Amino acid sequence: MPLSRRTQRGNLFVFRICSYLKACLHIIKVDLASGGAGESPDNAENKGKMAPGVSSVRYVVLYGIVLVILSVVAIPSVVVLRLYDWNKEKAAINQPFAYRGEDITIKVYMHEINQIVSMNLEDYIKGVIAAEMPAEFELEALKAQAVAARTYAVKHMAIFGGTGSAEHPGADVTTDYKDSQAWLDETRLRVKWGANYGKYWRKINQAVDQTRGLILTYNGEPINAVFHSTSGERTASAKEVWGFDYPYLQSVACTWDRQSPRYQETKEITFAELEGRLGADAGIMAALQSGDSTAIAGIIDRTDSGRVNKVRIGAKTLTGQEIRQKLELRSTNFTVEPAADKLVFKTIGYGHGVGLCQYGANGQAKENRDFRQILTYYYTGAGIRNIFGS
């Protein structure tokens, strides 16, 4: 654990005392060698003319002063300051989220216990990475996730000018992944990882420690560092998903995520279930009675990244986002075909598709790209800076 500012200032004080003592000892040495007079120009002419015994008396007096300073000031100062740091280290061990010196505190709304908890920002980021990204991923991918997660947090923190959580006043972020970033404490991680807990937790700590304080910025401000699991061919722009255009959230090609277990999925939904989810006014059954099953569904158009923009289901026209939510599809990059008494949806990718692709980041890391290269690829034109100023 690094020394605190108080200890550093104390050490400087002790150093100055020691310098003074060294000067005193030097005077004694010169005094003895010269017969009692100093070597300054004012005393040069008196060299060897001091009365007998004066040198011994001066030696005893100066040596006594040295002993007093050592026993009363210097040695106790060193002991007290080291005890201060030792007690601080002990407190940090006993309290996982102890506030440490210049470190920053974030206020987190724990949705499972309905309570706001203050914790160290870097410790919070560890819990986010552990919840949001597989710990077996490459270290550089985990580091990229750490910077993205920290950026998201900083942008929402009140002390950095953020608005905090709209639904939970007083909190900067929440642990509900639907509203903010997911987060897990060490107790639940021990259950989640089992025998791999020690290995994975060390890896998570390494990823956070090696990116300490780093965030993504654009024009000097923290960006909206959104991320998703699997993009599938291309990421999506913020504009096509949410209608807001951010220069750093543009669509980019992504071919590194094809090993994702969520890259493709086929989902079958019966016509009866379809009408139940979309409502009777969707006219699913009426369309079936016409005898033309192909009239039940059809994709109207797609976005620039290849995702569904609008789709017709029965008598309804829905956006890709709406149909994904209502039918619980993995993404809006899908095809739809009728088959007997159902519709077959084939999706590519998982998530909204904007920003960092987690499986893509891992694929890039396997090709020896570091976290900076990964981040600046997915966040077009963004820079990286340290909130601690170093």
Short mmCIF file of C-alpha atoms in Angstrom, two decimals:
data_model
loop_
_atom_site.label_atom_id
_atom_site.label_comp_id
_atom_site.label_asym_id
_atom_site.label_seq_id
_atom_site.Cartn_x
_atom_site.Cartn_y
_atom_site.Cartn_z
CA MET A 1 0.00 0.00 0.00
CA PRO A 2 1.49 3.43 -0.90
CA LEU A 3 2.37 5.85 1.89
CA SER A 4 -0.27 8.42 2.76
CA ARG A 5 0.31 12.14 2.30
CA ARG A 6 0.51 12.54 6.09
CA THR A 7 3.28 9.94 6.29
CA GLN A 8 5.10 11.45 3.31
CA ARG A 9 5.07 14.90 4.98
CA GLY A 10 6.20 13.31 8.25
CA ASN A 11 9.05 11.52 6.52
CA LEU A 12 10.15 14.84 5.00
CA PHE A 13 10.13 16.36 8.51
CA VAL A 14 12.25 13.51 9.88
CA PHE A 15 14.61 13.86 6.90
CA ARG A 16 15.13 17.53 7.71
CA ILE A 17 15.83 16.66 11.36
CA CYS A 18 18.37 14.08 10.28
CA SER A 19 20.01 16.65 7.99
CA TYR A 20 20.28 19.01 10.96
CA LEU A 21 21.80 16.25 13.11
CA LYS A 22 24.26 15.45 10.35
CA ALA A 23 25.32 19.10 10.29
CA CYS A 24 25.76 19.06 14.07
CA LEU A 25 27.93 15.96 13.91
CA HIS A 26 29.99 17.57 11.18
CA ILE A 27 30.57 20.60 13.43
CA ILE A 28 31.72 18.30 16.26
CA LYS A 29 34.10 16.50 13.92
CA VAL A 30 35.60 19.77 12.65
CA ASP A 31 35.70 21.15 16.17
CA LEU A 32 37.74 18.22 17.41
CA ALA A 33 40.05 18.29 14.40
CA SER A 34 40.70 22.04 14.66
CA GLY A 35 41.21 22.28 18.33
CA GLY A 36 37.96 23.95 19.09
CA ALA A 37 37.49 26.75 16.55
CA GLY A 38 35.28 26.62 13.52
CA GLU A 39 36.60 26.93 9.97
CA SER A 40 34.63 30.06 9.10
CA PRO A 41 36.64 33.15 8.00
CA ASP A 42 35.71 34.95 11.23
CA ASN A 43 37.35 32.20 13.31
CA ALA A 44 40.31 31.40 11.10
CA GLU A 45 42.66 33.76 12.92
CA ASN A 46 41.75 32.26 16.29
CA LYS A 47 42.63 28.71 15.23
CA GLY A 48 44.50 26.97 18.05
CA LYS A 49 43.90 29.82 20.51
CA MET A 50 40.91 28.44 22.44
CA ALA A 51 41.26 27.89 26.14
CA PRO A 52 41.95 24.31 27.26
CA GLY A 53 38.78 22.25 27.85
CA VAL A 54 36.48 24.46 25.74
CA SER A 55 36.55 21.94 22.90
CA SER A 56 35.51 19.12 25.21
CA VAL A 57 32.67 21.14 26.69
CA ARG A 58 31.34 22.10 23.25
CA TYR A 59 31.58 18.46 22.18
CA VAL A 60 29.56 17.30 25.21
CA VAL A 61 26.90 19.99 24.72
CA LEU A 62 26.42 19.34 20.99
CA TYR A 63 26.42 15.58 21.46
CA GLY A 64 23.77 15.97 24.19
CA ILE A 65 21.58 18.02 21.86
CA VAL A 66 21.85 15.31 19.20
CA LEU A 67 20.80 12.60 21.66
CA VAL A 68 17.82 14.66 22.87
CA ILE A 69 16.55 15.27 19.32
CA LEU A 70 16.95 11.63 18.39
CA SER A 71 15.19 10.27 21.47
CA VAL A 72 12.42 12.89 21.77
CA VAL A 73 11.57 13.81 18.17
CA ALA A 74 13.02 11.76 15.31
CA ILE A 75 12.64 8.17 16.50
CA PRO A 76 9.09 8.61 17.95
CA SER A 77 8.02 10.38 14.75
CA VAL A 78 9.12 7.45 12.59
CA VAL A 79 7.42 4.92 14.86
CA VAL A 80 4.13 6.84 15.07
CA LEU A 81 3.94 7.45 11.34
CA ARG A 82 4.59 3.82 10.49
CA LEU A 83 1.95 2.75 13.03
CA TYR A 84 -0.47 5.15 11.34
CA ASP A 85 0.10 3.52 7.96
CA TRP A 86 -0.02 0.02 9.49
CA ASN A 87 -3.41 0.77 11.08
CA LYS A 88 -4.63 2.18 7.77
CA GLU A 89 -3.55 -0.98 5.94
CA LYS A 90 -5.31 -3.07 8.58
CA ALA A 91 -8.50 -1.03 8.12
CA ALA A 92 -8.33 -1.49 4.36
CA ILE A 93 -8.02 -5.25 4.78
CA ASN A 94 -10.95 -5.48 7.19
CA GLN A 95 -13.10 -3.15 5.08
CA PRO A 96 -13.11 -4.16 1.38
CA PHE A 97 -14.40 -0.76 0.28
CA ALA A 98 -12.32 1.42 2.61
CA TYR A 99 -11.78 5.01 1.51
CA ARG A 100 -8.08 5.29 0.71
CA GLY A 101 -6.44 8.70 0.64
CA GLU A 102 -7.08 10.47 -2.65
CA ASP A 103 -9.27 7.69 -4.04
CA ILE A 104 -12.78 8.60 -5.16
CA THR A 105 -16.03 7.45 -3.60
CA ILE A 106 -19.05 6.50 -5.72
CA LYS A 107 -22.61 6.19 -4.38
CA VAL A 108 -24.25 3.00 -5.59
CA TYR A 109 -27.93 2.12 -5.26
CA MET A 110 -28.13 -1.61 -4.44
CA HIS A 111 -31.42 -2.57 -6.05
CA GLU A 112 -31.64 -5.93 -4.28
CA ILE A 113 -31.57 -4.38 -0.79
CA ASN A 114 -33.04 -0.96 -1.69
CA GLN A 115 -30.13 0.93 -0.17
CA ILE A 116 -27.45 3.44 -1.28
CA VAL A 117 -23.92 2.32 -0.43
CA SER A 118 -20.76 4.42 -0.74
CA MET A 119 -17.69 2.58 -1.96
CA ASN A 120 -14.32 3.15 -3.57
CA LEU A 121 -14.68 3.78 -7.32
CA GLU A 122 -11.96 1.31 -8.30
CA ASP A 123 -13.48 -1.39 -6.11
CA TYR A 124 -16.86 -0.70 -7.72
CA ILE A 125 -15.32 -1.19 -11.18
CA LYS A 126 -14.01 -4.61 -10.13
CA GLY A 127 -17.53 -5.72 -9.27
CA VAL A 128 -18.83 -4.39 -12.60
CA ILE A 129 -16.27 -6.24 -14.71
CA ALA A 130 -16.89 -9.45 -12.79
CA ALA A 131 -20.63 -9.14 -13.48
CA GLU A 132 -20.50 -7.83 -17.06
CA MET A 133 -17.67 -9.78 -18.74
CA PRO A 134 -16.54 -13.45 -18.53
CA ALA A 135 -13.47 -13.60 -16.29
CA GLU A 136 -11.83 -16.15 -18.57
CA PHE A 137 -11.48 -13.46 -21.25
CA GLU A 138 -8.06 -12.13 -22.22
CA LEU A 139 -6.54 -9.58 -19.83
CA GLU A 140 -6.52 -6.81 -22.46
CA ALA A 141 -10.23 -7.33 -23.07
CA LEU A 142 -10.90 -7.08 -19.33
CA LYS A 143 -8.83 -3.89 -19.20
CA ALA A 144 -10.87 -2.42 -22.06
CA GLN A 145 -14.05 -3.28 -20.15
CA ALA A 146 -12.61 -1.65 -17.02
CA VAL A 147 -12.01 1.65 -18.82
CA ALA A 148 -15.47 1.57 -20.43
CA ALA A 149 -17.17 0.77 -17.11
CA ARG A 150 -15.22 3.47 -15.27
CA THR A 151 -16.12 6.00 -17.97
CA TYR A 152 -19.81 5.14 -17.67
CA ALA A 153 -19.62 5.58 -13.89
CA VAL A 154 -17.67 8.87 -13.97
CA LYS A 155 -20.07 10.38 -16.50
CA HIS A 156 -22.95 9.80 -14.07
CA MET A 157 -21.17 10.77 -10.83
CA ALA A 158 -22.28 13.99 -9.17
CA ILE A 159 -18.73 14.99 -8.16
CA PHE A 160 -17.81 15.03 -11.86
CA GLY A 161 -20.88 17.02 -12.82
CA GLY A 162 -23.06 14.03 -13.68
CA THR A 163 -26.78 13.85 -12.99
CA GLY A 164 -26.64 10.58 -11.04
CA SER A 165 -29.49 8.10 -11.03
CA ALA A 166 -32.79 9.69 -12.11
CA GLU A 167 -34.87 7.05 -10.34
CA HIS A 168 -32.82 6.97 -7.12
CA PRO A 169 -31.86 10.50 -5.94
CA GLY A 170 -28.60 10.56 -4.03
CA ALA A 171 -27.10 7.66 -5.98
CA ASP A 172 -24.66 8.00 -8.86
CA VAL A 173 -25.40 4.59 -10.38
CA THR A 174 -27.38 1.43 -9.62
CA THR A 175 -26.59 -2.28 -9.70
CA ASP A 176 -29.58 -3.03 -11.94
CA TYR A 177 -28.24 -3.85 -15.41
CA LYS A 178 -31.49 -2.64 -16.98
CA ASP A 179 -30.87 0.85 -15.62
CA SER A 180 -27.10 1.03 -15.20
CA GLN A 181 -24.26 -1.50 -14.96
CA ALA A 182 -24.50 -4.90 -13.34
CA TRP A 183 -22.41 -5.38 -10.19
CA LEU A 184 -21.55 -8.36 -7.96
CA ASP A 185 -19.90 -8.45 -4.55
CA GLU A 186 -17.20 -10.93 -3.56
CA THR A 187 -19.63 -13.20 -1.72
CA ARG A 188 -21.68 -13.85 -4.84
CA LEU A 189 -18.55 -14.13 -6.96
CA ARG A 190 -17.28 -16.95 -4.76
CA VAL A 191 -20.48 -18.81 -5.56
CA LYS A 192 -20.38 -17.91 -9.25
CA TRP A 193 -16.74 -18.89 -9.82
CA GLY A 194 -16.37 -21.67 -7.26
CA ALA A 195 -12.87 -23.16 -7.30
CA ASN A 196 -11.73 -20.54 -9.84
CA TYR A 197 -12.51 -17.64 -7.52
CA GLY A 198 -8.92 -16.91 -6.51
CA LYS A 199 -7.57 -17.02 -10.06
CA TYR A 200 -10.37 -14.94 -11.56
CA TRP A 201 -10.45 -12.35 -8.77
CA ARG A 202 -6.69 -11.75 -9.12
CA LYS A 203 -7.20 -11.29 -12.87
CA ILE A 204 -10.02 -8.79 -12.34
CA ASN A 205 -7.90 -6.86 -9.85
CA GLN A 206 -5.02 -6.79 -12.31
CA ALA A 207 -7.23 -5.40 -15.08
CA VAL A 208 -8.54 -2.61 -12.84
CA ASP A 209 -5.22 -1.77 -11.18
CA GLN A 210 -3.40 -1.53 -14.52
CA THR A 211 -6.01 0.94 -15.85
CA ARG A 212 -6.52 2.85 -12.59
CA GLY A 213 -8.31 6.15 -13.21
CA LEU A 214 -8.42 5.83 -17.00
CA ILE A 215 -11.58 6.96 -18.82
CA LEU A 216 -12.63 7.61 -22.42
CA THR A 217 -13.21 11.22 -23.48
CA TYR A 218 -14.33 13.19 -26.51
CA ASN A 219 -13.58 16.91 -26.63
CA GLY A 220 -12.38 16.61 -23.05
CA GLU A 221 -15.63 15.17 -21.68
CA PRO A 222 -16.41 11.57 -20.59
CA ILE A 223 -18.24 9.71 -23.33
CA ASN A 224 -21.32 7.50 -23.16
CA ALA A 225 -19.26 4.33 -23.03
CA VAL A 226 -22.04 1.83 -23.79
CA PHE A 227 -21.20 -1.78 -24.56
CA HIS A 228 -22.86 -5.03 -25.56
CA SER A 229 -22.12 -8.74 -25.78
CA THR A 230 -21.94 -9.67 -29.48
CA SER A 231 -22.32 -7.33 -32.45
CA GLY A 232 -22.52 -9.83 -35.32
CA GLU A 233 -20.78 -8.51 -38.46
CA ARG A 234 -21.03 -4.82 -37.52
CA THR A 235 -21.70 -2.69 -34.48
CA ALA A 236 -24.65 -0.29 -34.62
CA SER A 237 -24.52 3.49 -34.44
CA ALA A 238 -26.24 5.27 -31.56
CA LYS A 239 -28.38 7.16 -34.04
CA GLU A 240 -29.95 4.04 -35.58
CA VAL A 241 -30.74 2.55 -32.16
CA TRP A 242 -31.67 5.56 -30.01
CA GLY A 243 -31.96 8.44 -32.47
CA PHE A 244 -29.05 10.41 -30.97
CA ASP A 245 -25.95 10.88 -33.08
CA TYR A 246 -22.63 10.68 -31.23
CA PRO A 247 -19.42 10.98 -33.30
CA TYR A 248 -17.73 8.31 -31.18
CA LEU A 249 -20.63 5.80 -31.41
CA GLN A 250 -20.58 4.96 -35.10
CA SER A 251 -21.04 1.62 -36.85
CA VAL A 252 -17.77 -0.29 -37.42
CA ALA A 253 -17.07 -3.73 -38.86
CA CYS A 254 -16.59 -6.49 -36.28
CA THR A 255 -15.41 -9.96 -37.30
CA TRP A 256 -13.77 -10.93 -34.02
CA ASP A 257 -16.90 -12.12 -32.21
CA ARG A 258 -17.81 -15.16 -34.30
CA GLN A 259 -16.74 -17.51 -31.50
CA SER A 260 -19.37 -16.04 -29.21
CA PRO A 261 -21.90 -18.64 -28.00
CA ARG A 262 -24.54 -15.97 -28.66
CA TYR A 263 -23.52 -15.21 -32.22
CA GLN A 264 -26.55 -16.96 -33.76
CA GLU A 265 -29.91 -18.15 -32.49
CA THR A 266 -33.06 -19.60 -34.03
CA LYS A 267 -36.31 -18.94 -32.23
CA GLU A 268 -39.72 -20.35 -33.19
CA ILE A 269 -42.93 -18.62 -32.08
CA THR A 270 -46.37 -20.07 -32.80
CA PHE A 271 -49.04 -17.87 -34.34
CA ALA A 272 -51.16 -18.18 -31.21
CA GLU A 273 -48.27 -17.03 -29.01
CA LEU A 274 -47.46 -14.29 -31.50
CA GLU A 275 -50.97 -12.86 -31.27
CA GLY A 276 -50.81 -13.12 -27.50
CA ARG A 277 -47.64 -11.04 -27.39
CA LEU A 278 -48.59 -8.48 -30.02
CA GLY A 279 -52.32 -8.23 -29.26
CA ALA A 280 -55.46 -9.26 -31.11
CA ASP A 281 -55.28 -6.10 -33.21
CA ALA A 282 -52.20 -7.52 -34.92
CA GLY A 283 -54.62 -9.62 -36.98
CA ILE A 284 -52.48 -12.77 -36.98
CA MET A 285 -55.41 -15.17 -37.11
CA ALA A 286 -57.23 -13.11 -39.73
CA ALA A 287 -54.15 -13.24 -41.95
CA LEU A 288 -53.99 -17.01 -41.52
CA GLN A 289 -57.57 -17.42 -42.65
CA SER A 290 -56.67 -15.78 -45.93
CA GLY A 291 -54.61 -18.87 -46.68
CA ASP A 292 -51.42 -16.88 -47.41
CA SER A 293 -48.96 -17.49 -44.58
CA THR A 294 -46.33 -15.31 -46.29
CA ALA A 295 -48.59 -12.32 -45.64
CA ILE A 296 -48.16 -12.71 -41.89
CA ALA A 297 -44.68 -11.20 -41.65
CA GLY A 298 -42.18 -9.29 -43.73
CA ILE A 299 -39.16 -7.02 -43.16
CA ILE A 300 -39.79 -3.54 -44.57
CA ASP A 301 -36.27 -2.02 -44.35
CA ARG A 302 -32.94 -2.23 -42.54
CA THR A 303 -30.49 0.21 -40.96
CA ASP A 304 -27.03 1.00 -42.31
CA SER A 305 -25.52 -1.73 -40.11
CA GLY A 306 -27.95 -4.37 -41.43
CA ARG A 307 -30.32 -4.45 -38.48
CA VAL A 308 -34.09 -4.40 -38.91
CA ASN A 309 -35.47 -0.90 -38.93
CA LYS A 310 -39.16 -1.76 -39.53
CA VAL A 311 -41.02 -5.04 -39.83
CA ARG A 312 -44.65 -5.92 -40.53
CA ILE A 313 -46.29 -8.60 -38.39
CA GLY A 314 -49.90 -9.24 -39.36
CA ALA A 315 -51.60 -5.86 -39.54
CA LYS A 316 -48.98 -4.11 -37.41
CA THR A 317 -45.82 -2.29 -38.44
CA LEU A 318 -43.22 -2.27 -35.68
CA THR A 319 -39.65 -1.07 -35.30
CA GLY A 320 -36.87 -3.60 -34.93
CA GLN A 321 -36.39 -2.49 -31.31
CA GLU A 322 -40.08 -2.98 -30.53
CA ILE A 323 -40.25 -6.48 -32.00
CA ARG A 324 -37.03 -7.48 -30.23
CA GLN A 325 -38.48 -6.42 -26.89
CA LYS A 326 -41.93 -7.95 -27.38
CA LEU A 327 -40.61 -11.29 -28.70
CA GLU A 328 -37.46 -11.33 -26.53
CA LEU A 329 -35.08 -11.70 -29.46
CA ARG A 330 -31.35 -11.47 -28.90
CA SER A 331 -30.87 -8.61 -31.36
CA THR A 332 -32.53 -6.60 -34.12
CA ASN A 333 -30.34 -8.25 -36.75
CA PHE A 334 -32.77 -11.01 -37.75
CA THR A 335 -34.67 -12.70 -40.54
CA VAL A 336 -38.24 -14.03 -40.27
CA GLU A 337 -39.91 -16.84 -42.21
CA PRO A 338 -43.28 -18.63 -41.79
CA ALA A 339 -43.23 -22.40 -41.19
CA ALA A 340 -46.45 -24.41 -40.66
CA ASP A 341 -48.12 -22.90 -37.58
CA LYS A 342 -45.26 -20.60 -36.52
CA LEU A 343 -42.75 -17.93 -37.45
CA VAL A 344 -39.03 -18.70 -37.39
CA PHE A 345 -36.71 -15.87 -36.32
CA LYS A 346 -32.98 -16.22 -36.93
CA THR A 347 -30.89 -13.64 -35.10
CA ILE A 348 -27.23 -12.66 -35.34
CA GLY A 349 -25.54 -11.03 -32.35
CA TYR A 350 -26.72 -10.24 -28.85
CA GLY A 351 -27.54 -6.84 -27.38
CA HIS A 352 -28.20 -3.38 -28.77
CA GLY A 353 -24.98 -3.49 -30.75
CA VAL A 354 -23.68 0.01 -29.87
CA GLY A 355 -20.14 0.75 -28.65
CA LEU A 356 -17.74 -1.87 -27.34
CA CYS A 357 -18.42 -5.43 -28.49
CA GLN A 358 -17.27 -7.64 -25.61
CA TYR A 359 -16.64 -10.81 -27.60
CA GLY A 360 -15.09 -8.69 -30.33
CA ALA A 361 -12.76 -7.14 -27.75
CA ASN A 362 -11.71 -10.60 -26.63
CA GLY A 363 -11.10 -11.63 -30.24
CA GLN A 364 -8.94 -8.57 -30.80
CA ALA A 365 -7.00 -9.25 -27.60
CA LYS A 366 -6.23 -12.74 -28.88
CA GLU A 367 -4.65 -11.06 -31.90
CA ASN A 368 -2.34 -9.13 -29.54
CA ARG A 369 -4.18 -5.80 -29.65
CA ASP A 370 -3.94 -3.92 -26.36
CA PHE A 371 -6.84 -2.30 -24.54
CA ARG A 372 -6.12 1.15 -25.99
CA GLN A 373 -6.29 -0.15 -29.55
CA ILE A 374 -9.49 -2.04 -28.77
CA LEU A 375 -11.20 0.97 -27.21
CA THR A 376 -10.26 3.49 -29.87
CA TYR A 377 -11.50 1.07 -32.53
CA TYR A 378 -15.01 0.75 -31.10
CA TYR A 379 -15.25 4.35 -29.85
CA THR A 380 -14.39 6.35 -32.97
CA GLY A 381 -12.19 9.38 -32.27
CA ALA A 382 -12.26 9.00 -28.48
CA GLY A 383 -9.21 9.70 -26.33
CA ILE A 384 -8.06 8.25 -23.01
CA ARG A 385 -7.13 10.28 -19.94
CA ASN A 386 -6.60 9.73 -16.23
CA ILE A 387 -9.06 11.28 -13.76
CA PHE A 388 -6.26 11.37 -11.17
CA GLY A 389 -4.29 13.66 -13.46
CA SER A 390 -1.30 11.38 -14.04
#
